[in-house]
mmCIF file of C-alpha atoms in Angstrom:
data_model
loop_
_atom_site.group_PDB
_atom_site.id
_atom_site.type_symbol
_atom_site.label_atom_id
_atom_site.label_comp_id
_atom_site.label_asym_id
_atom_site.label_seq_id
_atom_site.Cartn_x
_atom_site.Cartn_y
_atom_site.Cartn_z
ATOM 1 C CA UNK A 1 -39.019 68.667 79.326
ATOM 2 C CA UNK A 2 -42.554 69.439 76.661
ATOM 3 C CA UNK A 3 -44.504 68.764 79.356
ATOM 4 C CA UNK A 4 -42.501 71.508 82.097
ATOM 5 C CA UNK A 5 -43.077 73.690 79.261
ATOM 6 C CA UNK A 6 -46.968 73.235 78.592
ATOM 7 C CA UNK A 7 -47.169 73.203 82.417
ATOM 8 C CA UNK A 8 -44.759 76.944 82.578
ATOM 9 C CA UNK A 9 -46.787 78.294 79.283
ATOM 10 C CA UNK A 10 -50.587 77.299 80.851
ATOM 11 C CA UNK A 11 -49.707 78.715 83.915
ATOM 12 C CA UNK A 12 -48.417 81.905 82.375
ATOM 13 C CA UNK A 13 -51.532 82.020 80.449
ATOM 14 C CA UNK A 14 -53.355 81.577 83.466
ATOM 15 C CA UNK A 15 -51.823 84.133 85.107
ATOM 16 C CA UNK A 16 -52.563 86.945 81.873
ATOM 17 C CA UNK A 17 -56.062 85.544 81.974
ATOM 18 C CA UNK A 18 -56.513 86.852 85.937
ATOM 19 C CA UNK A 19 -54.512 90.021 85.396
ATOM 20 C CA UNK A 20 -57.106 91.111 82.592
ATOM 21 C CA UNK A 21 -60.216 90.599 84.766
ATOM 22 C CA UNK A 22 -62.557 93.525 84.661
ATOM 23 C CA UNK A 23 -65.269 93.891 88.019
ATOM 24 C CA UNK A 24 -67.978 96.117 87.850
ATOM 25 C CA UNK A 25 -67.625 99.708 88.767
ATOM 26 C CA UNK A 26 -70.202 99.231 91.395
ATOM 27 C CA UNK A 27 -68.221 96.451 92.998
ATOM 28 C CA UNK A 28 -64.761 97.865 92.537
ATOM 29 C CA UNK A 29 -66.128 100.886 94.423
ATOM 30 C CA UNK A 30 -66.956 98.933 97.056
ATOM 31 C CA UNK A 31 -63.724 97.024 97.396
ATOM 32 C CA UNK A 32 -61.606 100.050 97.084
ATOM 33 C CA UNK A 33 -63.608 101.414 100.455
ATOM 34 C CA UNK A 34 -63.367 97.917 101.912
ATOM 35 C CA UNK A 35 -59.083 97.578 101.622
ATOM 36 C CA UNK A 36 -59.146 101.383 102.575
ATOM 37 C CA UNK A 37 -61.815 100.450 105.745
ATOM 38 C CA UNK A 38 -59.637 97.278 106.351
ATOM 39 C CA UNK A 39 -56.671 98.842 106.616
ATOM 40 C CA UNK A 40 -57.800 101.116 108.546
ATOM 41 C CA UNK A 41 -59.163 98.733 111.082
ATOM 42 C CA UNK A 42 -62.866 100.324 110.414
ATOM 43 C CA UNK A 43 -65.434 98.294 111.583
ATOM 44 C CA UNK A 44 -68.270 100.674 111.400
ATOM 45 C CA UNK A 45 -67.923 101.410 107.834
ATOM 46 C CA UNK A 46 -67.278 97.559 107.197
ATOM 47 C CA UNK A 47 -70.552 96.498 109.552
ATOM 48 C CA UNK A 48 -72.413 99.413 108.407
ATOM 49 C CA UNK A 49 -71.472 99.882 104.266
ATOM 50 C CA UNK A 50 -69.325 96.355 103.451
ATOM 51 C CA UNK A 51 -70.722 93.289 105.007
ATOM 52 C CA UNK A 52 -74.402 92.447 105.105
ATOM 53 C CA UNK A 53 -76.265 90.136 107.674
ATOM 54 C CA UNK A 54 -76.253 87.455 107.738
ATOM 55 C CA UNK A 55 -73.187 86.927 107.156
ATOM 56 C CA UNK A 56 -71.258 83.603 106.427
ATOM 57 C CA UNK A 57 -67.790 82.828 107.002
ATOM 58 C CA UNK A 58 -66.904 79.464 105.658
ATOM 59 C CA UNK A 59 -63.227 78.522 107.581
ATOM 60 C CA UNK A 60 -61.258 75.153 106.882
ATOM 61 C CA UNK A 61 -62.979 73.175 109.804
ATOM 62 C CA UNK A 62 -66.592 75.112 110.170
ATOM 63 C CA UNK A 63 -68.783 77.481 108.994
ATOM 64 C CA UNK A 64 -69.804 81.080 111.042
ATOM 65 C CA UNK A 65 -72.661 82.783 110.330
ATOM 66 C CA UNK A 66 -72.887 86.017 111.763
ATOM 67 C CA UNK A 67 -76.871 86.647 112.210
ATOM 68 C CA UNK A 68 -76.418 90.812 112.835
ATOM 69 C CA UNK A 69 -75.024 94.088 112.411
ATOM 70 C CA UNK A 70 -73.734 93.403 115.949
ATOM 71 C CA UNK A 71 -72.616 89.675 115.711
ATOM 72 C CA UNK A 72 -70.451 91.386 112.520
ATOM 73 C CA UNK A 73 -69.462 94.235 114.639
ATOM 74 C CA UNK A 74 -67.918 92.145 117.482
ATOM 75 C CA UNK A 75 -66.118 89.691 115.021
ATOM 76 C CA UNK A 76 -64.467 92.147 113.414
ATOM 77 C CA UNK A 77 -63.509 94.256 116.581
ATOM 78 C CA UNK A 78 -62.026 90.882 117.748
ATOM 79 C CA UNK A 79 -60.502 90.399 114.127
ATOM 80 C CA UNK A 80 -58.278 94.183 114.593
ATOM 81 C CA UNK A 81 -57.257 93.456 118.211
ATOM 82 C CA UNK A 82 -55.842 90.140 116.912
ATOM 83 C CA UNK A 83 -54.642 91.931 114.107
ATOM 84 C CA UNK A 84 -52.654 95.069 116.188
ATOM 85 C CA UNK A 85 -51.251 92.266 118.493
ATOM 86 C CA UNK A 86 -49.623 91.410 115.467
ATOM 87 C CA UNK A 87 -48.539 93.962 114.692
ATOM 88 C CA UNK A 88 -50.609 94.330 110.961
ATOM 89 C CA UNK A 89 -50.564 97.637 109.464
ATOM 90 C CA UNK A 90 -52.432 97.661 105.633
ATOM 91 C CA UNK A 91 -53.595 95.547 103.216
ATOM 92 C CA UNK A 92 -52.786 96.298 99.455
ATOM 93 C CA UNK A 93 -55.026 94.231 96.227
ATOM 94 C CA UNK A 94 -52.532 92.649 93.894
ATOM 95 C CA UNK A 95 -55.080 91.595 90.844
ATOM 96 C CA UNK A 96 -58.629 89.932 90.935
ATOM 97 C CA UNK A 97 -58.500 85.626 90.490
ATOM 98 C CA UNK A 98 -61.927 84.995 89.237
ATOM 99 C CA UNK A 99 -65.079 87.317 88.557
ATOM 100 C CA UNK A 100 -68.641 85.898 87.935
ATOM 101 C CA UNK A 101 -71.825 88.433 88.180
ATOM 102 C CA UNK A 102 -75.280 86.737 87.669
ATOM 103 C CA UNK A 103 -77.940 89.400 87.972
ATOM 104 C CA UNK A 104 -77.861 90.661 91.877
ATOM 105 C CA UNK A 105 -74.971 88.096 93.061
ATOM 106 C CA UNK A 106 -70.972 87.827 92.139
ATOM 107 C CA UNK A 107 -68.718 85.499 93.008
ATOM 108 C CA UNK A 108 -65.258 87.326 93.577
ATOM 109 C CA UNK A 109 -61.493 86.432 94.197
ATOM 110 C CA UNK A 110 -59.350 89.415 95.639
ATOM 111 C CA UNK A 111 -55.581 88.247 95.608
ATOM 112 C CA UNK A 112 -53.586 90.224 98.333
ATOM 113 C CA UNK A 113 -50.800 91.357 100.312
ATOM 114 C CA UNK A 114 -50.714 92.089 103.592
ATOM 115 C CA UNK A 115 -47.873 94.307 105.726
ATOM 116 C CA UNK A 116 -46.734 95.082 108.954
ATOM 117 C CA UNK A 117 -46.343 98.304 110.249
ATOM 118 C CA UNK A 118 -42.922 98.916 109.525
ATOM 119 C CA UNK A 119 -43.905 97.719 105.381
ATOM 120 C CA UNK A 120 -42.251 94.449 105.475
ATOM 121 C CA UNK A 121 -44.490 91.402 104.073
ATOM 122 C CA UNK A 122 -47.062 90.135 107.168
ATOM 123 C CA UNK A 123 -47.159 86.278 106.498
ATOM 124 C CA UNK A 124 -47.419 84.951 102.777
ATOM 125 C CA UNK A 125 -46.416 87.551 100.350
ATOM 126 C CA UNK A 126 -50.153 86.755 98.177
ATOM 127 C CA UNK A 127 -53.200 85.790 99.877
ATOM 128 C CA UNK A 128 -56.449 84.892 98.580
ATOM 129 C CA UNK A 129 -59.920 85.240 99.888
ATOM 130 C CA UNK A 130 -63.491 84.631 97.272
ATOM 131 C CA UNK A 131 -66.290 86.682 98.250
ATOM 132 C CA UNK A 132 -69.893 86.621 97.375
ATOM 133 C CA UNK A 133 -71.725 89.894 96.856
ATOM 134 C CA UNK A 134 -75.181 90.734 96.565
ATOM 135 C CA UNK A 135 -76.879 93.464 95.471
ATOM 136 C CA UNK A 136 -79.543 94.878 97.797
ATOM 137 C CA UNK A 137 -81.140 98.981 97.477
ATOM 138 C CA UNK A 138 -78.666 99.444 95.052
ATOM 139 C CA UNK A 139 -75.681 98.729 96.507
ATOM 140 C CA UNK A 140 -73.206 95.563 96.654
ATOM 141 C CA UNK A 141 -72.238 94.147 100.287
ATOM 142 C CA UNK A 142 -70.955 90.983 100.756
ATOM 143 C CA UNK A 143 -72.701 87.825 102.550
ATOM 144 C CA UNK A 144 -70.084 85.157 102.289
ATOM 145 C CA UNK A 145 -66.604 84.706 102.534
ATOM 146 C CA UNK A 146 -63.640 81.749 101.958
ATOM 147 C CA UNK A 147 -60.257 83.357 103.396
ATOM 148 C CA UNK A 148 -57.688 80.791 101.710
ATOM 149 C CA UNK A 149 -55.536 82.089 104.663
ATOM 150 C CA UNK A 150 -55.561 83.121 108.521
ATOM 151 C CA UNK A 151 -57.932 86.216 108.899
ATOM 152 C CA UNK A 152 -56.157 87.997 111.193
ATOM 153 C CA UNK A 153 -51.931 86.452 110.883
#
């Protein structure tokens, strides 16, 4: 029984400890465009403004590197029409997981829900993904991504 409740008070802690996370203006910016340009099934502004080449997608079983603005472009167009078959309509951001900046890179964990079109739940009710951002002319895109779920169910 004392050691379900260490286990039930460290994972409430755990959970406070996410919900306080602060990201940097610059990248919060850029994430609220991203869910908005996700959502919206925008892969110009996400090829053009979100994702930078190359970029690296690291799956369960192997690793993708998109070398190009067109590589990224075609993955993603490929992404949405997987997506609208299923019928996916928005993506919301619960809370952050984790947050490290070091100079020009961060390490980032968006926890998420994603809905259908009619607003019920699409597949698990919170997803994860960790991102890594770097900063280039000013600006935050990201390079690298670990979905901790399907991309596009």
């Amino acid at each position: 029984m004392k050691k379900l409740l260490l286990l039930s008070l460290i994972f409430t802690g755990c959970q406070n400890i996410s919900d306080n996370i602060i990201v940097d203006a610059d990248v919060e910016d850029m994430y609220l465009r991203y869910n908005q340009a996700w959502s919206n099934g925008d892969f110009e502004t996400i090829t053009n403004e979100i994702y930078s080449a190359p970029f690296s997608l690291y799956l369960q079983d192997s690793t993708v590197i998109l070398n190009s603005s067109e590589e990224i472009k075609n993955f993603l167009i490929m992404t949405f029409n997987e997506l609208e078959t299923n019928n996916y309509g928005y993506s919301i951001r619960n809370s952050w997981e984790s947050y490290k900046m070091d100079d020009n890179l961060v390490i980032v964990e968006q926890n998420f829900t994603r809905f259908l079109k009619d607003s019920s739940i699409m597949g698990p009710e919170e997803r994860t993904a960790s991102y890594i951002l770097r900063k280039s002319d000013g600006k935050f895109q990201i390079s690298g991504m670990v979905p901790h779920t399907t991309i596009a169910k």
